[in-house]
PDB file of C-alpha atoms and ligand atoms in Angstrom:
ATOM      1  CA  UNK A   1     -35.844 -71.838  80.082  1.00  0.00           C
ATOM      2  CA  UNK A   2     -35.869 -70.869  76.266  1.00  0.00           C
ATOM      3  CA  UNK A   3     -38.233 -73.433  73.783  1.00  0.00           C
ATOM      4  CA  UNK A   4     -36.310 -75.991  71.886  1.00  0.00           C
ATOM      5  CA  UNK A   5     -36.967 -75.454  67.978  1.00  0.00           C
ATOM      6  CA  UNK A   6     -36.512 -77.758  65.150  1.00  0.00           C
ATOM      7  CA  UNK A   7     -32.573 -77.139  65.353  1.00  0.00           C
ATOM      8  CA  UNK A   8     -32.077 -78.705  68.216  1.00  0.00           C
ATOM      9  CA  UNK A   9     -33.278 -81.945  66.972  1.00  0.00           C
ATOM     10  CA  UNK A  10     -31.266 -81.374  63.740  1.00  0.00           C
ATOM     11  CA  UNK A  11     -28.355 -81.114  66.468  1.00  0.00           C
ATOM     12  CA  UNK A  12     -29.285 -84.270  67.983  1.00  0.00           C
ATOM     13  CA  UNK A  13     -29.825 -86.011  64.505  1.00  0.00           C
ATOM     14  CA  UNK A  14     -33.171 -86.969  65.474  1.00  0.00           C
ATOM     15  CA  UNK A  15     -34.627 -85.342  62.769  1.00  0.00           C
ATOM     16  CA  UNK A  16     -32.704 -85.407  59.103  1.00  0.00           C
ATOM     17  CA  UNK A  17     -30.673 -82.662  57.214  1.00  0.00           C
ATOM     18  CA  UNK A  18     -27.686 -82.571  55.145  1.00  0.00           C
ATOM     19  CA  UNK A  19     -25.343 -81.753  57.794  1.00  0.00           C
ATOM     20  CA  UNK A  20     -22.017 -80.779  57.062  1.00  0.00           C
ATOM     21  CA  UNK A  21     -20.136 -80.734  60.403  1.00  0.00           C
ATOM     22  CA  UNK A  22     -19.956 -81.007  64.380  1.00  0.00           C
ATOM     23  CA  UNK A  23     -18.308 -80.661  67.178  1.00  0.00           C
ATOM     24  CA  UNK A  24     -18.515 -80.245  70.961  1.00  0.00           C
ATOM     25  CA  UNK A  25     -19.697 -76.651  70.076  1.00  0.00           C
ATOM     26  CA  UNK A  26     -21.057 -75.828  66.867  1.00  0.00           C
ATOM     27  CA  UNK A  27     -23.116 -78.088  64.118  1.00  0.00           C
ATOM     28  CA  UNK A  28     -23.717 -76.953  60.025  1.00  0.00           C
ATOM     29  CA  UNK A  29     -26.146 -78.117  57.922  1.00  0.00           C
ATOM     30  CA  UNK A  30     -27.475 -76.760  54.700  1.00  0.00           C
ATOM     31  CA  UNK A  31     -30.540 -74.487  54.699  1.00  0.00           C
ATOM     32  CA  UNK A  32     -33.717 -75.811  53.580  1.00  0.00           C
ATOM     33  CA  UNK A  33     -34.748 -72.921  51.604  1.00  0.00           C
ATOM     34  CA  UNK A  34     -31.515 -71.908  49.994  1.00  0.00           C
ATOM     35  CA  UNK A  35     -30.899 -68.244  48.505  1.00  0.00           C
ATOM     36  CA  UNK A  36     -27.848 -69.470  46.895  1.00  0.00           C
ATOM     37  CA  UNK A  37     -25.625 -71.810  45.953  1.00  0.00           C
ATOM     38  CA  UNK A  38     -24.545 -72.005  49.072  1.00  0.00           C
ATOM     39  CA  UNK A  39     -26.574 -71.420  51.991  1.00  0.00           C
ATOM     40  CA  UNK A  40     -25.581 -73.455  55.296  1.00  0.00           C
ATOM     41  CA  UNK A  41     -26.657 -72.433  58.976  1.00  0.00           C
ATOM     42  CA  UNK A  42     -23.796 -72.750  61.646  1.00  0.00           C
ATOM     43  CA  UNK A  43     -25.402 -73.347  64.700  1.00  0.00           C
ATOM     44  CA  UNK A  44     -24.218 -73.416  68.391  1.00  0.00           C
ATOM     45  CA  UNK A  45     -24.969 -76.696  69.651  1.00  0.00           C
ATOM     46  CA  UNK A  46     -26.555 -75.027  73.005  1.00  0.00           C
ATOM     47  CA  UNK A  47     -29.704 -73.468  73.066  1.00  0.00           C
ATOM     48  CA  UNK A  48     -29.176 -69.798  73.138  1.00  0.00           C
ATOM     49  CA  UNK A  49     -32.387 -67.745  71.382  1.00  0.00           C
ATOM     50  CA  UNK A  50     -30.895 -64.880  69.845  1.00  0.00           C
ATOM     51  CA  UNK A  51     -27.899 -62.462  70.053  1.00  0.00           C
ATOM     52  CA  UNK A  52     -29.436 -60.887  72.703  1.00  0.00           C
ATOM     53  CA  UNK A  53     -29.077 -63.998  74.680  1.00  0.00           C
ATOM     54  CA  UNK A  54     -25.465 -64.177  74.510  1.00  0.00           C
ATOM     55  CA  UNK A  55     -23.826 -64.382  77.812  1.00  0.00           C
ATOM     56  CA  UNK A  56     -19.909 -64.067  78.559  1.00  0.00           C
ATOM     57  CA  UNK A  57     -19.024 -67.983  78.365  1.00  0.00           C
ATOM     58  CA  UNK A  58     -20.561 -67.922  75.202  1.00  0.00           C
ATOM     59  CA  UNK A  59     -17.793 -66.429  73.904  1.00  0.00           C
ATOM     60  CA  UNK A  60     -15.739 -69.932  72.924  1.00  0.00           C
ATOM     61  CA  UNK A  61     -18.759 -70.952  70.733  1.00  0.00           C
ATOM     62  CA  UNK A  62     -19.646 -67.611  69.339  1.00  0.00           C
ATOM     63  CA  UNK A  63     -15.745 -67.606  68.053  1.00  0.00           C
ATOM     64  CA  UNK A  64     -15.860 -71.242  66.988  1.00  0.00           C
ATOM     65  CA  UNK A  65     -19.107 -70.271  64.436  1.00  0.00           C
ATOM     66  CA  UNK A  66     -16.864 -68.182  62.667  1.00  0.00           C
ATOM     67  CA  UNK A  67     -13.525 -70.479  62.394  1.00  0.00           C
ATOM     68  CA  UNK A  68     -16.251 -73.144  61.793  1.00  0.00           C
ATOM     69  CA  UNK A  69     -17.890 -70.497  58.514  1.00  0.00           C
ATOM     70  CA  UNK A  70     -14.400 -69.878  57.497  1.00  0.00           C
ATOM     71  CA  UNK A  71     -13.552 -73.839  57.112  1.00  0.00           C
ATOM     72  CA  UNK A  72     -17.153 -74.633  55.139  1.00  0.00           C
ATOM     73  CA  UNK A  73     -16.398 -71.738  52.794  1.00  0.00           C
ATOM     74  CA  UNK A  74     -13.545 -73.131  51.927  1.00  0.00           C
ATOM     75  CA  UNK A  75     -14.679 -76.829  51.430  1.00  0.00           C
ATOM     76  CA  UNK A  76     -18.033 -75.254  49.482  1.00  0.00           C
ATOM     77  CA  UNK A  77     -14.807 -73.761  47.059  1.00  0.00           C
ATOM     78  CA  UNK A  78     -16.392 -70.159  47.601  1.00  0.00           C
ATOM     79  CA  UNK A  79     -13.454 -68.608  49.846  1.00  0.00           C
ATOM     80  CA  UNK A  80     -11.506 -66.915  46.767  1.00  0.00           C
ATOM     81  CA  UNK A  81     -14.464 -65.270  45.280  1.00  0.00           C
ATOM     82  CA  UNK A  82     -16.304 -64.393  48.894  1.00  0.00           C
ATOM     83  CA  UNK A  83     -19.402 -64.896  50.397  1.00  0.00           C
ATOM     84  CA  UNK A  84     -21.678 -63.287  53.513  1.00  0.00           C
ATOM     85  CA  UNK A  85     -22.142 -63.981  56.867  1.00  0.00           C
ATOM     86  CA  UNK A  86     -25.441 -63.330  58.217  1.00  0.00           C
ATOM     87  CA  UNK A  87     -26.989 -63.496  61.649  1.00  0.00           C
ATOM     88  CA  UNK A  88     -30.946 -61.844  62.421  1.00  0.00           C
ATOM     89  CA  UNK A  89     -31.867 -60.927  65.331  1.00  0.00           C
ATOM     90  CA  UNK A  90     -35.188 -61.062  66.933  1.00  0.00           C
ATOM     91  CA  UNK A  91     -38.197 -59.037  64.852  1.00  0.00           C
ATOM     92  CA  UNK A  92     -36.825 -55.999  63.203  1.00  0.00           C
ATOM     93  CA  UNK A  93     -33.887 -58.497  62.448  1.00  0.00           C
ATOM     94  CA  UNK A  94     -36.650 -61.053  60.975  1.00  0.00           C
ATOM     95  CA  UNK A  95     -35.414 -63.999  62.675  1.00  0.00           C
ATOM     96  CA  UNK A  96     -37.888 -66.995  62.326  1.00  0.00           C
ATOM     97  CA  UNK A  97     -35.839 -69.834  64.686  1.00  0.00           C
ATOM     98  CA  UNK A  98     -35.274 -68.648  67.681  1.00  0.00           C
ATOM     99  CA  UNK A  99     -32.056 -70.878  68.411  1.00  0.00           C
ATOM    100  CA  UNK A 100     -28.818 -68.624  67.366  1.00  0.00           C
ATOM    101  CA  UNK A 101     -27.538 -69.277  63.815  1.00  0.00           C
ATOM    102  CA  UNK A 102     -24.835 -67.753  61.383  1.00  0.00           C
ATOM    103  CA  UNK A 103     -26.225 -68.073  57.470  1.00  0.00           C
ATOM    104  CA  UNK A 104     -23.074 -68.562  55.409  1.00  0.00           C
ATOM    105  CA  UNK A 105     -24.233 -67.746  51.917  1.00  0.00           C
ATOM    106  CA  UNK A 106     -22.186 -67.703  48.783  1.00  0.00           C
ATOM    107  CA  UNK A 107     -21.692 -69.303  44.985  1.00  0.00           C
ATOM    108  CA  UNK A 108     -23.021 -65.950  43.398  1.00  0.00           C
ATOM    109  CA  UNK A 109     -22.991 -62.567  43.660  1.00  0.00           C
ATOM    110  CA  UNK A 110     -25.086 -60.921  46.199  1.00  0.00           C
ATOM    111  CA  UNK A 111     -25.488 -57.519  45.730  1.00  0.00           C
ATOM    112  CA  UNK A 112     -25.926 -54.991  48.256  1.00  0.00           C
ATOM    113  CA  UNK A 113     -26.052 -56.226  52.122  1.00  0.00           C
ATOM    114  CA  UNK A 114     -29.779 -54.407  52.495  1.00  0.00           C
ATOM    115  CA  UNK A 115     -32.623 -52.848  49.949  1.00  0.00           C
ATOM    116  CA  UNK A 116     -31.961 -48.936  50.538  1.00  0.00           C
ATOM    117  CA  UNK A 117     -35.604 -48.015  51.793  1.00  0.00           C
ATOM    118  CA  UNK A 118     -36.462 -44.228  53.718  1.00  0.00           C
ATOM    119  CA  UNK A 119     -35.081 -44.349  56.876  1.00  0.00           C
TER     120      UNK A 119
HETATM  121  P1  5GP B 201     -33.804 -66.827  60.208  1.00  0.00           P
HETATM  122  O1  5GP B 201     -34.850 -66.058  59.448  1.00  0.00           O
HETATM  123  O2  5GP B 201     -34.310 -67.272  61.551  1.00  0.00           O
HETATM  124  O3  5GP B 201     -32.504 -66.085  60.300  1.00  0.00           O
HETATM  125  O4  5GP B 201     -33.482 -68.101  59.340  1.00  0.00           O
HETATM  126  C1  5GP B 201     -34.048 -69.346  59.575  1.00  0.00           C
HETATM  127  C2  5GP B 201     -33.579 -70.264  58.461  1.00  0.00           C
HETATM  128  O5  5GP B 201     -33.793 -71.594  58.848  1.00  0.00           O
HETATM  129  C3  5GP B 201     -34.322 -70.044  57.137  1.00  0.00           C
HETATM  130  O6  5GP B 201     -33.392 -69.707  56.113  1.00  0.00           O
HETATM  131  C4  5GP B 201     -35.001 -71.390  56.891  1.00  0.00           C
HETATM  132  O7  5GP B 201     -35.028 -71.752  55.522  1.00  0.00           O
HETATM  133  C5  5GP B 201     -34.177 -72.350  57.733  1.00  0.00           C
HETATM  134  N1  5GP B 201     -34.924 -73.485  58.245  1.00  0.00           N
HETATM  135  C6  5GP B 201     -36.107 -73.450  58.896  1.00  0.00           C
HETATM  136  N2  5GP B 201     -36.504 -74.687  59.244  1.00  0.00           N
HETATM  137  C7  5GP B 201     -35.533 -75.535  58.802  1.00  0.00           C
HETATM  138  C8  5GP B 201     -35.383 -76.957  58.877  1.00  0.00           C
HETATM  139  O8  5GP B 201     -36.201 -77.692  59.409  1.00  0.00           O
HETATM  140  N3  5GP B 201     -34.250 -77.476  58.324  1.00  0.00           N
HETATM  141  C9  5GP B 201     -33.303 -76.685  57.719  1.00  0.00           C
HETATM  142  N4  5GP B 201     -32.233 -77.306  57.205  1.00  0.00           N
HETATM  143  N5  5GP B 201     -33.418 -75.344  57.645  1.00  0.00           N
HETATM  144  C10 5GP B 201     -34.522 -74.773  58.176  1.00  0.00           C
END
């Protein structure tokens, strides 16, 4: 059985943040240390880790994050001009919470997806 992190008690509102939206599946709630304008975390309400984690009937919620993004972006009024969808994964990903989440990040340009370093 995977360790709970903070998010889960985000998801169960027993610890604050400026959440955004929920449902049966997913929960959004705005980053703490924001990189942009906008900078929200869409979450799957079930514990899964990482990516890696991801099992077949997953496959409702991982689809839901994205109609979920799609529906914030256009509330935060970033849609027209764009924005990025990000998701680490374990540590050459540099994920720090080990509960799955989607960044959506927007409200400015953000340059290139990665810093071009020797491969
Ligand atoms: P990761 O590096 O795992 O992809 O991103 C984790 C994100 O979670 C970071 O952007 C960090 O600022 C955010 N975060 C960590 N702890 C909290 C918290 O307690 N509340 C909120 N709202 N965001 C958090």
């Amino acid at each position: 059985m995977a360790e709970e992190t903070i998010f889960s008690k985000i998801i169960r509102k027993e610890i604050p943040s400026e959440m955004l939206y929920q449902d049966d599946l997913v929960t959004v709630f705005r980053d703490i240390n924001p990189v942009a304008p906008t900078h929200v975390l869409i979450v799957p309400n079930k514990l899964i880790p990482t990516v890696d984690d991801i099992e077949p009937e997953d496959e409702l919620t991982m689809g839901r994050m994205l109609v979920v993004a799609k529906k914030i972006a256009r509330e935060e009024g970033i849609s027209d001009d764009g924005y990025r969808l990000i998701i680490n994964c374990k540590e050459h990903g540099n994920q720090e919470v080990p509960h799955i989440h989607m960044h959506l990040v927007g409200g400015r340009p953000l340059g290139f997806m990665l810093k071009r370093e020797p491969t």
